[in-house]
């Protein structure tokens, strides 16, 4: 329902649980109401300010304003959000959610998203420490392997841009021509200086010093991780175009002072605390016993054509997994 202040939206998600050969039916019902100003609409689909806020929450806070500076990015996200809501409305109009499997699927998605929200937006902010320097210093002394700086590489790169600069086939032909010239003995530095194009990673193509591999996209990092020093790679595809690289050096910087790895050590200390908070909650929840309804295991196995000789033994075998803190 659209209100003067925005959208008042109610979602009722429910799951019907029916045991085989059992007349009784168990229903779980959840009502969710969102009251937020409308940002945009298309047909019967509406995206609210809260909807967009939830999407932006996936982006680091310091990057949100730069992200919003691009109308193209905002339009792409709005299109995605509106399209999903239009599809949901079509399913609603066709009464898809009245089907038990469909309603259970909807409820399952709501529960999983709700659990994730509670853990990451409620539990963790309340448990998070204001500062992790002390824990980071302890890690530096007791677990230096956890706070080592990332592997760095020094290399020379040749780059050929693909779309939208040129078609994919033209870019592939260009990089293969360069690779053939290298195999025939041409000097890599000379080819790079004369023919390589503007590299989106760096201000200029050519030799690049001490680049942390974890700052590169996965395919780029993997090549540099495996290439022997002095060797030239085969052409490989990365975002924006095709590359050939020659690795000169690869290794980890020597670390003598905490200050050299303070930022990374603090991140590791915070991440370990985050994991510990989650595991503590999981242990607490898993400490409660699981109760199986009469004949529920037999009904489950029968529904899928599976079998087990003894239901009690099966329940006993399942129970340890429900006590895990994973």
PDB file of C-alpha atoms in Angstrom:
ATOM      1  CA  UNK A   1       0.000   0.000   0.000  1.00  0.00           C
ATOM      2  CA  UNK A   2       1.347   3.413  -0.972  1.00  0.00           C
ATOM      3  CA  UNK A   3       1.099   6.081   1.735  1.00  0.00           C
ATOM      4  CA  UNK A   4       1.841   9.829   1.703  1.00  0.00           C
ATOM      5  CA  UNK A   5       5.201   9.046   3.298  1.00  0.00           C
ATOM      6  CA  UNK A   6       6.081   6.121   1.089  1.00  0.00           C
ATOM      7  CA  UNK A   7       5.269   2.440   1.027  1.00  0.00           C
ATOM      8  CA  UNK A   8       3.647   0.344   3.716  1.00  0.00           C
ATOM      9  CA  UNK A   9       4.339  -3.173   2.565  1.00  0.00           C
ATOM     10  CA  UNK A  10       3.264  -6.334   4.349  1.00  0.00           C
ATOM     11  CA  UNK A  11       4.608  -9.756   3.517  1.00  0.00           C
ATOM     12  CA  UNK A  12       3.086 -12.846   5.027  1.00  0.00           C
ATOM     13  CA  UNK A  13       5.403 -15.808   4.568  1.00  0.00           C
ATOM     14  CA  UNK A  14       4.296 -19.207   5.736  1.00  0.00           C
ATOM     15  CA  UNK A  15       5.370 -22.812   5.511  1.00  0.00           C
ATOM     16  CA  UNK A  16       3.036 -25.772   5.789  1.00  0.00           C
ATOM     17  CA  UNK A  17       4.621 -28.922   7.122  1.00  0.00           C
ATOM     18  CA  UNK A  18       2.659 -32.070   6.378  1.00  0.00           C
ATOM     19  CA  UNK A  19       3.749 -35.487   7.580  1.00  0.00           C
ATOM     20  CA  UNK A  20       2.957 -38.472   5.377  1.00  0.00           C
ATOM     21  CA  UNK A  21      -0.188 -40.328   6.408  1.00  0.00           C
ATOM     22  CA  UNK A  22      -0.830 -37.700   9.061  1.00  0.00           C
ATOM     23  CA  UNK A  23      -4.050 -35.662   9.071  1.00  0.00           C
ATOM     24  CA  UNK A  24      -2.612 -32.786  11.070  1.00  0.00           C
ATOM     25  CA  UNK A  25      -0.803 -29.864   9.426  1.00  0.00           C
ATOM     26  CA  UNK A  26       1.669 -27.531  11.094  1.00  0.00           C
ATOM     27  CA  UNK A  27       1.882 -23.945   9.797  1.00  0.00           C
ATOM     28  CA  UNK A  28       4.498 -21.296  10.511  1.00  0.00           C
ATOM     29  CA  UNK A  29       3.417 -17.735   9.751  1.00  0.00           C
ATOM     30  CA  UNK A  30       5.550 -14.596   9.710  1.00  0.00           C
ATOM     31  CA  UNK A  31       4.265 -11.106   8.974  1.00  0.00           C
ATOM     32  CA  UNK A  32       6.786  -8.489   7.873  1.00  0.00           C
ATOM     33  CA  UNK A  33       5.951  -4.802   7.451  1.00  0.00           C
ATOM     34  CA  UNK A  34       8.226  -2.250   5.763  1.00  0.00           C
ATOM     35  CA  UNK A  35       7.378   1.440   6.059  1.00  0.00           C
ATOM     36  CA  UNK A  36       9.737   3.535   3.940  1.00  0.00           C
ATOM     37  CA  UNK A  37       9.590   6.409   1.422  1.00  0.00           C
ATOM     38  CA  UNK A  38       9.340   5.315  -2.183  1.00  0.00           C
ATOM     39  CA  UNK A  39      12.459   5.744  -4.317  1.00  0.00           C
ATOM     40  CA  UNK A  40      11.167   4.526  -7.685  1.00  0.00           C
ATOM     41  CA  UNK A  41       8.430   2.397  -9.216  1.00  0.00           C
ATOM     42  CA  UNK A  42       7.814   0.517 -12.439  1.00  0.00           C
ATOM     43  CA  UNK A  43       4.398  -0.971 -13.090  1.00  0.00           C
ATOM     44  CA  UNK A  44       3.238  -2.500  -9.831  1.00  0.00           C
ATOM     45  CA  UNK A  45       6.796  -2.839  -8.496  1.00  0.00           C
ATOM     46  CA  UNK A  46       8.108  -0.356  -5.943  1.00  0.00           C
ATOM     47  CA  UNK A  47      11.642   0.165  -4.576  1.00  0.00           C
ATOM     48  CA  UNK A  48      11.868   2.095  -1.334  1.00  0.00           C
ATOM     49  CA  UNK A  49      14.715   4.072   0.164  1.00  0.00           C
ATOM     50  CA  UNK A  50      15.120   1.219   2.684  1.00  0.00           C
ATOM     51  CA  UNK A  51      15.449  -1.287  -0.159  1.00  0.00           C
ATOM     52  CA  UNK A  52      18.280   0.707  -1.693  1.00  0.00           C
ATOM     53  CA  UNK A  53      19.911   1.193   1.729  1.00  0.00           C
ATOM     54  CA  UNK A  54      19.975  -2.577   2.190  1.00  0.00           C
ATOM     55  CA  UNK A  55      21.708  -2.993  -1.162  1.00  0.00           C
ATOM     56  CA  UNK A  56      24.272  -0.278  -0.346  1.00  0.00           C
ATOM     57  CA  UNK A  57      25.020  -1.998   2.963  1.00  0.00           C
ATOM     58  CA  UNK A  58      26.944  -4.605   0.943  1.00  0.00           C
ATOM     59  CA  UNK A  59      29.422  -1.885  -0.064  1.00  0.00           C
ATOM     60  CA  UNK A  60      32.054  -0.579   2.392  1.00  0.00           C
ATOM     61  CA  UNK A  61      30.819   2.647   3.960  1.00  0.00           C
ATOM     62  CA  UNK A  62      33.681   4.735   2.588  1.00  0.00           C
ATOM     63  CA  UNK A  63      32.862   3.584  -0.966  1.00  0.00           C
ATOM     64  CA  UNK A  64      29.129   4.322  -0.943  1.00  0.00           C
ATOM     65  CA  UNK A  65      29.291   8.002  -1.887  1.00  0.00           C
ATOM     66  CA  UNK A  66      31.671   7.332  -4.824  1.00  0.00           C
ATOM     67  CA  UNK A  67      29.383   4.474  -5.888  1.00  0.00           C
ATOM     68  CA  UNK A  68      26.377   6.813  -5.945  1.00  0.00           C
ATOM     69  CA  UNK A  69      28.280   9.346  -8.047  1.00  0.00           C
ATOM     70  CA  UNK A  70      27.638   7.139 -11.084  1.00  0.00           C
ATOM     71  CA  UNK A  71      24.070   7.448 -12.458  1.00  0.00           C
ATOM     72  CA  UNK A  72      24.732   4.347 -14.571  1.00  0.00           C
ATOM     73  CA  UNK A  73      25.467   2.216 -11.499  1.00  0.00           C
ATOM     74  CA  UNK A  74      22.418   3.541  -9.661  1.00  0.00           C
ATOM     75  CA  UNK A  75      20.248   2.850 -12.708  1.00  0.00           C
ATOM     76  CA  UNK A  76      21.610  -0.688 -13.039  1.00  0.00           C
ATOM     77  CA  UNK A  77      20.830  -1.459  -9.383  1.00  0.00           C
ATOM     78  CA  UNK A  78      17.346   0.064  -9.604  1.00  0.00           C
ATOM     79  CA  UNK A  79      16.637  -2.003 -12.705  1.00  0.00           C
ATOM     80  CA  UNK A  80      17.721  -5.167 -10.901  1.00  0.00           C
ATOM     81  CA  UNK A  81      15.670  -4.416  -7.793  1.00  0.00           C
ATOM     82  CA  UNK A  82      12.565  -3.439  -9.752  1.00  0.00           C
ATOM     83  CA  UNK A  83      12.806  -6.467 -12.022  1.00  0.00           C
ATOM     84  CA  UNK A  84      12.920  -8.830  -9.047  1.00  0.00           C
ATOM     85  CA  UNK A  85       9.856  -7.166  -7.528  1.00  0.00           C
ATOM     86  CA  UNK A  86       7.966  -7.322 -10.819  1.00  0.00           C
ATOM     87  CA  UNK A  87       8.668 -11.053 -11.049  1.00  0.00           C
ATOM     88  CA  UNK A  88       7.569 -11.502  -7.440  1.00  0.00           C
ATOM     89  CA  UNK A  89       4.323  -9.654  -8.170  1.00  0.00           C
ATOM     90  CA  UNK A  90       3.653 -11.835 -11.197  1.00  0.00           C
ATOM     91  CA  UNK A  91       4.081 -14.928  -9.047  1.00  0.00           C
ATOM     92  CA  UNK A  92       1.784 -13.388  -6.446  1.00  0.00           C
ATOM     93  CA  UNK A  93      -0.893 -12.618  -9.068  1.00  0.00           C
ATOM     94  CA  UNK A  94      -0.735 -16.224 -10.252  1.00  0.00           C
ATOM     95  CA  UNK A  95      -1.182 -17.392  -6.618  1.00  0.00           C
ATOM     96  CA  UNK A  96       2.118 -19.268  -6.735  1.00  0.00           C
ATOM     97  CA  UNK A  97       2.645 -18.684  -3.028  1.00  0.00           C
ATOM     98  CA  UNK A  98      -0.454 -20.706  -2.211  1.00  0.00           C
ATOM     99  CA  UNK A  99       1.414 -23.855  -3.201  1.00  0.00           C
ATOM    100  CA  UNK A 100       3.042 -25.556  -0.158  1.00  0.00           C
ATOM    101  CA  UNK A 101       6.468 -25.977  -1.772  1.00  0.00           C
ATOM    102  CA  UNK A 102       6.503 -22.369  -3.020  1.00  0.00           C
ATOM    103  CA  UNK A 103       5.430 -20.938   0.344  1.00  0.00           C
ATOM    104  CA  UNK A 104       8.022 -23.065   2.133  1.00  0.00           C
ATOM    105  CA  UNK A 105      10.687 -21.773  -0.264  1.00  0.00           C
ATOM    106  CA  UNK A 106       9.650 -18.180   0.409  1.00  0.00           C
ATOM    107  CA  UNK A 107       9.691 -18.741   4.153  1.00  0.00           C
ATOM    108  CA  UNK A 108      13.093 -20.461   3.947  1.00  0.00           C
ATOM    109  CA  UNK A 109      14.571 -17.465   2.141  1.00  0.00           C
ATOM    110  CA  UNK A 110      13.098 -15.097   4.718  1.00  0.00           C
ATOM    111  CA  UNK A 111      14.477 -17.141   7.619  1.00  0.00           C
ATOM    112  CA  UNK A 112      17.991 -17.389   6.151  1.00  0.00           C
ATOM    113  CA  UNK A 113      18.113 -13.662   5.356  1.00  0.00           C
ATOM    114  CA  UNK A 114      16.731 -12.837   8.803  1.00  0.00           C
ATOM    115  CA  UNK A 115      19.304 -15.002  10.570  1.00  0.00           C
ATOM    116  CA  UNK A 116      22.116 -13.392   8.600  1.00  0.00           C
ATOM    117  CA  UNK A 117      20.788  -9.907   9.388  1.00  0.00           C
ATOM    118  CA  UNK A 118      20.503 -10.660  13.093  1.00  0.00           C
ATOM    119  CA  UNK A 119      24.027 -12.057  13.306  1.00  0.00           C
ATOM    120  CA  UNK A 120      25.726  -9.316  11.301  1.00  0.00           C
ATOM    121  CA  UNK A 121      23.617  -6.250  12.125  1.00  0.00           C
ATOM    122  CA  UNK A 122      22.532  -6.876  15.733  1.00  0.00           C
ATOM    123  CA  UNK A 123      24.774  -9.433  17.456  1.00  0.00           C
ATOM    124  CA  UNK A 124      28.090  -8.391  15.934  1.00  0.00           C
ATOM    125  CA  UNK A 125      27.775  -4.586  16.368  1.00  0.00           C
ATOM    126  CA  UNK A 126      26.952  -5.169  20.048  1.00  0.00           C
ATOM    127  CA  UNK A 127      29.941  -7.495  20.527  1.00  0.00           C
ATOM    128  CA  UNK A 128      32.461  -5.602  18.422  1.00  0.00           C
ATOM    129  CA  UNK A 129      35.249  -3.922  20.360  1.00  0.00           C
ATOM    130  CA  UNK A 130      35.973  -0.211  19.825  1.00  0.00           C
ATOM    131  CA  UNK A 131      39.615  -1.002  19.060  1.00  0.00           C
ATOM    132  CA  UNK A 132      41.641  -4.124  18.217  1.00  0.00           C
ATOM    133  CA  UNK A 133      45.189  -2.842  18.506  1.00  0.00           C
ATOM    134  CA  UNK A 134      45.933  -4.775  21.711  1.00  0.00           C
ATOM    135  CA  UNK A 135      44.689  -8.049  20.186  1.00  0.00           C
ATOM    136  CA  UNK A 136      46.620  -7.271  17.004  1.00  0.00           C
ATOM    137  CA  UNK A 137      49.859  -6.756  18.942  1.00  0.00           C
ATOM    138  CA  UNK A 138      49.347 -10.100  20.683  1.00  0.00           C
ATOM    139  CA  UNK A 139      48.880 -11.804  17.321  1.00  0.00           C
ATOM    140  CA  UNK A 140      52.041 -10.151  16.016  1.00  0.00           C
ATOM    141  CA  UNK A 141      54.008 -11.703  18.884  1.00  0.00           C
ATOM    142  CA  UNK A 142      52.310 -15.098  19.151  1.00  0.00           C
ATOM    143  CA  UNK A 143      51.018 -15.810  15.628  1.00  0.00           C
ATOM    144  CA  UNK A 144      53.175 -13.842  13.183  1.00  0.00           C
ATOM    145  CA  UNK A 145      52.107 -16.247  10.424  1.00  0.00           C
ATOM    146  CA  UNK A 146      48.607 -14.741  10.579  1.00  0.00           C
ATOM    147  CA  UNK A 147      49.703 -11.143  10.092  1.00  0.00           C
ATOM    148  CA  UNK A 148      52.379 -11.484   7.460  1.00  0.00           C
ATOM    149  CA  UNK A 149      52.126  -8.916   4.675  1.00  0.00           C
ATOM    150  CA  UNK A 150      50.698 -10.221   1.408  1.00  0.00           C
ATOM    151  CA  UNK A 151      52.923 -11.618  -1.319  1.00  0.00           C
ATOM    152  CA  UNK A 152      54.127  -8.893  -3.677  1.00  0.00           C
ATOM    153  CA  UNK A 153      55.248  -9.095  -7.275  1.00  0.00           C
ATOM    154  CA  UNK A 154      57.338  -6.937  -9.559  1.00  0.00           C
ATOM    155  CA  UNK A 155      56.499  -7.474 -13.211  1.00  0.00           C
ATOM    156  CA  UNK A 156      56.255  -5.938 -16.652  1.00  0.00           C
ATOM    157  CA  UNK A 157      52.835  -6.033 -18.253  1.00  0.00           C
ATOM    158  CA  UNK A 158      51.558  -5.759 -21.801  1.00  0.00           C
ATOM    159  CA  UNK A 159      47.874  -4.837 -22.133  1.00  0.00           C
ATOM    160  CA  UNK A 160      45.424  -4.890 -25.057  1.00  0.00           C
ATOM    161  CA  UNK A 161      41.998  -3.416 -24.325  1.00  0.00           C
ATOM    162  CA  UNK A 162      38.887  -5.333 -25.412  1.00  0.00           C
ATOM    163  CA  UNK A 163      35.325  -4.024 -25.414  1.00  0.00           C
ATOM    164  CA  UNK A 164      34.250  -1.262 -25.525  1.00  0.00           C
ATOM    165  CA  UNK A 165      37.551  -0.137 -27.080  1.00  0.00           C
ATOM    166  CA  UNK A 166      37.530  -2.929 -29.680  1.00  0.00           C
ATOM    167  CA  UNK A 167      35.815  -6.235 -30.312  1.00  0.00           C
ATOM    168  CA  UNK A 168      36.896  -9.363 -28.489  1.00  0.00           C
ATOM    169  CA  UNK A 169      38.227 -11.067 -31.618  1.00  0.00           C
ATOM    170  CA  UNK A 170      40.317  -8.036 -32.591  1.00  0.00           C
ATOM    171  CA  UNK A 171      41.773  -7.890 -29.068  1.00  0.00           C
ATOM    172  CA  UNK A 172      42.603 -11.611 -29.170  1.00  0.00           C
ATOM    173  CA  UNK A 173      44.310 -11.266 -32.562  1.00  0.00           C
ATOM    174  CA  UNK A 174      46.387  -8.348 -31.273  1.00  0.00           C
ATOM    175  CA  UNK A 175      47.599 -10.116 -28.133  1.00  0.00           C
ATOM    176  CA  UNK A 176      48.374 -13.333 -30.072  1.00  0.00           C
ATOM    177  CA  UNK A 177      50.431 -11.308 -32.574  1.00  0.00           C
ATOM    178  CA  UNK A 178      52.436  -9.865 -29.693  1.00  0.00           C
ATOM    179  CA  UNK A 179      52.918 -13.319 -28.163  1.00  0.00           C
ATOM    180  CA  UNK A 180      54.129 -14.703 -31.516  1.00  0.00           C
ATOM    181  CA  UNK A 181      56.638 -11.837 -31.773  1.00  0.00           C
ATOM    182  CA  UNK A 182      57.920 -12.680 -28.289  1.00  0.00           C
ATOM    183  CA  UNK A 183      58.323 -16.339 -29.211  1.00  0.00           C
ATOM    184  CA  UNK A 184      60.321 -15.264 -32.255  1.00  0.00           C
ATOM    185  CA  UNK A 185      62.752 -13.355 -30.032  1.00  0.00           C
ATOM    186  CA  UNK A 186      61.433  -9.800 -29.806  1.00  0.00           C
ATOM    187  CA  UNK A 187      62.347  -7.874 -26.661  1.00  0.00           C
ATOM    188  CA  UNK A 188      59.456  -7.721 -24.193  1.00  0.00           C
ATOM    189  CA  UNK A 189      60.353  -4.280 -22.818  1.00  0.00           C
ATOM    190  CA  UNK A 190      60.606  -2.812 -26.311  1.00  0.00           C
ATOM    191  CA  UNK A 191      57.263  -4.260 -27.389  1.00  0.00           C
ATOM    192  CA  UNK A 192      55.635  -3.011 -24.218  1.00  0.00           C
ATOM    193  CA  UNK A 193      57.027   0.484 -24.609  1.00  0.00           C
ATOM    194  CA  UNK A 194      55.957   0.717 -28.236  1.00  0.00           C
ATOM    195  CA  UNK A 195      52.621  -1.109 -28.441  1.00  0.00           C
ATOM    196  CA  UNK A 196      51.088  -1.700 -25.005  1.00  0.00           C
ATOM    197  CA  UNK A 197      47.927   0.283 -24.256  1.00  0.00           C
ATOM    198  CA  UNK A 198      46.783   2.209 -21.189  1.00  0.00           C
ATOM    199  CA  UNK A 199      46.446  -0.283 -18.349  1.00  0.00           C
ATOM    200  CA  UNK A 200      43.316   0.225 -16.187  1.00  0.00           C
ATOM    201  CA  UNK A 201      45.224  -0.961 -13.100  1.00  0.00           C
ATOM    202  CA  UNK A 202      48.080   1.515 -13.401  1.00  0.00           C
ATOM    203  CA  UNK A 203      48.821   4.967 -14.742  1.00  0.00           C
ATOM    204  CA  UNK A 204      51.042   3.508 -17.448  1.00  0.00           C
ATOM    205  CA  UNK A 205      51.993   0.136 -18.876  1.00  0.00           C
ATOM    206  CA  UNK A 206      55.409  -1.354 -18.357  1.00  0.00           C
ATOM    207  CA  UNK A 207      57.299  -2.330 -15.233  1.00  0.00           C
ATOM    208  CA  UNK A 208      55.337  -2.259 -11.978  1.00  0.00           C
ATOM    209  CA  UNK A 209      57.067  -2.602  -8.600  1.00  0.00           C
ATOM    210  CA  UNK A 210      55.957  -4.485  -5.473  1.00  0.00           C
ATOM    211  CA  UNK A 211      52.261  -4.962  -6.177  1.00  0.00           C
ATOM    212  CA  UNK A 212      50.379  -6.958  -3.478  1.00  0.00           C
ATOM    213  CA  UNK A 213      48.804  -9.905  -5.279  1.00  0.00           C
ATOM    214  CA  UNK A 214      45.656  -9.708  -3.170  1.00  0.00           C
ATOM    215  CA  UNK A 215      44.874  -6.350  -4.772  1.00  0.00           C
ATOM    216  CA  UNK A 216      44.650  -7.863  -8.245  1.00  0.00           C
ATOM    217  CA  UNK A 217      41.696  -9.731  -9.694  1.00  0.00           C
ATOM    218  CA  UNK A 218      41.833 -13.495  -9.241  1.00  0.00           C
ATOM    219  CA  UNK A 219      42.983 -14.497 -12.737  1.00  0.00           C
ATOM    220  CA  UNK A 220      45.765 -11.896 -12.706  1.00  0.00           C
ATOM    221  CA  UNK A 221      46.943 -12.882  -9.224  1.00  0.00           C
ATOM    222  CA  UNK A 222      46.924 -16.584 -10.083  1.00  0.00           C
ATOM    223  CA  UNK A 223      49.187 -16.081 -13.104  1.00  0.00           C
ATOM    224  CA  UNK A 224      51.695 -14.071 -11.080  1.00  0.00           C
ATOM    225  CA  UNK A 225      51.560 -16.622  -8.252  1.00  0.00           C
ATOM    226  CA  UNK A 226      52.519 -19.510 -10.540  1.00  0.00           C
ATOM    227  CA  UNK A 227      54.854 -17.876 -13.055  1.00  0.00           C
ATOM    228  CA  UNK A 228      58.585 -18.522 -12.390  1.00  0.00           C
ATOM    229  CA  UNK A 229      60.673 -15.333 -12.069  1.00  0.00           C
ATOM    230  CA  UNK A 230      62.043 -14.251 -15.429  1.00  0.00           C
ATOM    231  CA  UNK A 231      59.389 -16.141 -17.389  1.00  0.00           C
ATOM    232  CA  UNK A 232      56.796 -14.592 -19.713  1.00  0.00           C
ATOM    233  CA  UNK A 233      53.182 -15.739 -19.448  1.00  0.00           C
ATOM    234  CA  UNK A 234      50.879 -16.833 -22.225  1.00  0.00           C
ATOM    235  CA  UNK A 235      48.094 -14.356 -23.067  1.00  0.00           C
ATOM    236  CA  UNK A 236      45.322 -14.337 -20.470  1.00  0.00           C
ATOM    237  CA  UNK A 237      42.009 -12.507 -20.101  1.00  0.00           C
ATOM    238  CA  UNK A 238      41.313 -10.050 -17.301  1.00  0.00           C
ATOM    239  CA  UNK A 239      38.708  -7.389 -16.761  1.00  0.00           C
ATOM    240  CA  UNK A 240      38.947  -4.907 -19.602  1.00  0.00           C
ATOM    241  CA  UNK A 241      41.197  -6.839 -21.926  1.00  0.00           C
ATOM    242  CA  UNK A 242      44.053  -9.244 -22.583  1.00  0.00           C
ATOM    243  CA  UNK A 243      47.481  -9.357 -20.929  1.00  0.00           C
ATOM    244  CA  UNK A 244      50.938 -10.822 -21.137  1.00  0.00           C
ATOM    245  CA  UNK A 245      53.224 -10.388 -18.138  1.00  0.00           C
ATOM    246  CA  UNK A 246      56.851 -11.058 -17.357  1.00  0.00           C
ATOM    247  CA  UNK A 247      57.498 -11.729 -13.675  1.00  0.00           C
ATOM    248  CA  UNK A 248      60.710 -10.255 -12.249  1.00  0.00           C
ATOM    249  CA  UNK A 249      60.372 -10.914  -8.513  1.00  0.00           C
ATOM    250  CA  UNK A 250      57.838 -12.345  -6.087  1.00  0.00           C
ATOM    251  CA  UNK A 251      57.964 -12.590  -2.307  1.00  0.00           C
ATOM    252  CA  UNK A 252      56.851 -11.260   1.051  1.00  0.00           C
ATOM    253  CA  UNK A 253      58.400  -8.110   2.510  1.00  0.00           C
ATOM    254  CA  UNK A 254      60.464  -8.620   5.641  1.00  0.00           C
ATOM    255  CA  UNK A 255      58.683  -7.428   8.762  1.00  0.00           C
ATOM    256  CA  UNK A 256      60.477  -6.315  11.922  1.00  0.00           C
ATOM    257  CA  UNK A 257      58.025  -3.855  13.511  1.00  0.00           C
ATOM    258  CA  UNK A 258      54.361  -4.136  14.401  1.00  0.00           C
ATOM    259  CA  UNK A 259      53.752  -0.821  12.667  1.00  0.00           C
ATOM    260  CA  UNK A 260      54.687  -2.412   9.341  1.00  0.00           C
ATOM    261  CA  UNK A 261      51.688  -4.758   9.503  1.00  0.00           C
ATOM    262  CA  UNK A 262      49.425  -2.915  11.942  1.00  0.00           C
ATOM    263  CA  UNK A 263      46.500  -2.481   9.552  1.00  0.00           C
ATOM    264  CA  UNK A 264      46.491  -6.109   8.482  1.00  0.00           C
ATOM    265  CA  UNK A 265      46.990  -7.368  12.054  1.00  0.00           C
ATOM    266  CA  UNK A 266      44.034  -5.299  13.258  1.00  0.00           C
ATOM    267  CA  UNK A 267      41.848  -6.690  10.465  1.00  0.00           C
ATOM    268  CA  UNK A 268      42.859 -10.253  11.363  1.00  0.00           C
ATOM    269  CA  UNK A 269      42.199  -9.664  15.063  1.00  0.00           C
ATOM    270  CA  UNK A 270      38.750  -8.257  14.326  1.00  0.00           C
ATOM    271  CA  UNK A 271      37.942 -11.112  11.944  1.00  0.00           C
ATOM    272  CA  UNK A 272      38.972 -13.711  14.545  1.00  0.00           C
ATOM    273  CA  UNK A 273      36.800 -12.036  17.173  1.00  0.00           C
ATOM    274  CA  UNK A 274      33.883 -11.946  14.726  1.00  0.00           C
ATOM    275  CA  UNK A 275      34.259 -15.680  14.114  1.00  0.00           C
ATOM    276  CA  UNK A 276      34.500 -16.366  17.848  1.00  0.00           C
ATOM    277  CA  UNK A 277      31.262 -14.458  18.500  1.00  0.00           C
ATOM    278  CA  UNK A 278      29.457 -16.486  15.828  1.00  0.00           C
ATOM    279  CA  UNK A 279      30.820 -19.801  17.113  1.00  0.00           C
ATOM    280  CA  UNK A 280      29.807 -18.956  20.676  1.00  0.00           C
ATOM    281  CA  UNK A 281      26.229 -18.359  19.553  1.00  0.00           C
ATOM    282  CA  UNK A 282      26.234 -21.518  17.434  1.00  0.00           C
ATOM    283  CA  UNK A 283      27.427 -23.590  20.406  1.00  0.00           C
ATOM    284  CA  UNK A 284      24.709 -22.110  22.582  1.00  0.00           C
ATOM    285  CA  UNK A 285      22.006 -22.903  20.026  1.00  0.00           C
ATOM    286  CA  UNK A 286      23.354 -26.377  19.284  1.00  0.00           C
ATOM    287  CA  UNK A 287      23.378 -27.254  22.976  1.00  0.00           C
ATOM    288  CA  UNK A 288      19.588 -27.576  22.868  1.00  0.00           C
ATOM    289  CA  UNK A 289      18.525 -31.105  21.952  1.00  0.00           C
ATOM    290  CA  UNK A 290      16.841 -31.889  18.650  1.00  0.00           C
ATOM    291  CA  UNK A 291      13.497 -33.637  19.062  1.00  0.00           C
ATOM    292  CA  UNK A 292      12.253 -35.809  16.199  1.00  0.00           C
ATOM    293  CA  UNK A 293       8.518 -36.208  15.769  1.00  0.00           C
ATOM    294  CA  UNK A 294       7.158 -39.747  15.751  1.00  0.00           C
ATOM    295  CA  UNK A 295       7.764 -41.432  12.390  1.00  0.00           C
ATOM    296  CA  UNK A 296       9.143 -38.172  10.921  1.00  0.00           C
ATOM    297  CA  UNK A 297      12.397 -39.773   9.759  1.00  0.00           C
ATOM    298  CA  UNK A 298      10.531 -42.681   8.202  1.00  0.00           C
ATOM    299  CA  UNK A 299       8.190 -40.257   6.422  1.00  0.00           C
ATOM    300  CA  UNK A 300      11.140 -38.234   5.109  1.00  0.00           C
ATOM    301  CA  UNK A 301      12.981 -41.252   3.756  1.00  0.00           C
ATOM    302  CA  UNK A 302       9.836 -42.740   2.256  1.00  0.00           C
ATOM    303  CA  UNK A 303       8.986 -39.474   0.484  1.00  0.00           C
ATOM    304  CA  UNK A 304      12.274 -39.641  -1.427  1.00  0.00           C
ATOM    305  CA  UNK A 305      12.474 -43.385  -1.885  1.00  0.00           C
ATOM    306  CA  UNK A 306      15.379 -43.748   0.559  1.00  0.00           C
ATOM    307  CA  UNK A 307      15.588 -46.390   3.240  1.00  0.00           C
ATOM    308  CA  UNK A 308      17.294 -47.151   6.531  1.00  0.00           C
ATOM    309  CA  UNK A 309      16.862 -50.300   8.533  1.00  0.00           C
ATOM    310  CA  UNK A 310      16.226 -48.731  11.927  1.00  0.00           C
ATOM    311  CA  UNK A 311      14.733 -45.269  12.555  1.00  0.00           C
ATOM    312  CA  UNK A 312      16.239 -44.963  16.033  1.00  0.00           C
ATOM    313  CA  UNK A 313      19.708 -45.724  14.707  1.00  0.00           C
ATOM    314  CA  UNK A 314      19.215 -43.182  11.926  1.00  0.00           C
ATOM    315  CA  UNK A 315      18.150 -40.486  14.393  1.00  0.00           C
ATOM    316  CA  UNK A 316      21.175 -41.301  16.551  1.00  0.00           C
ATOM    317  CA  UNK A 317      23.428 -40.907  13.502  1.00  0.00           C
ATOM    318  CA  UNK A 318      21.854 -37.575  12.514  1.00  0.00           C
ATOM    319  CA  UNK A 319      21.983 -36.025  15.984  1.00  0.00           C
ATOM    320  CA  UNK A 320      25.804 -35.420  16.227  1.00  0.00           C
ATOM    321  CA  UNK A 321      25.678 -33.219  13.113  1.00  0.00           C
ATOM    322  CA  UNK A 322      22.994 -31.047  14.724  1.00  0.00           C
ATOM    323  CA  UNK A 323      25.345 -30.454  17.661  1.00  0.00           C
ATOM    324  CA  UNK A 324      28.104 -29.038  15.460  1.00  0.00           C
ATOM    325  CA  UNK A 325      29.168 -25.396  15.868  1.00  0.00           C
ATOM    326  CA  UNK A 326      30.017 -25.000  12.145  1.00  0.00           C
TER     327      UNK A 326
END
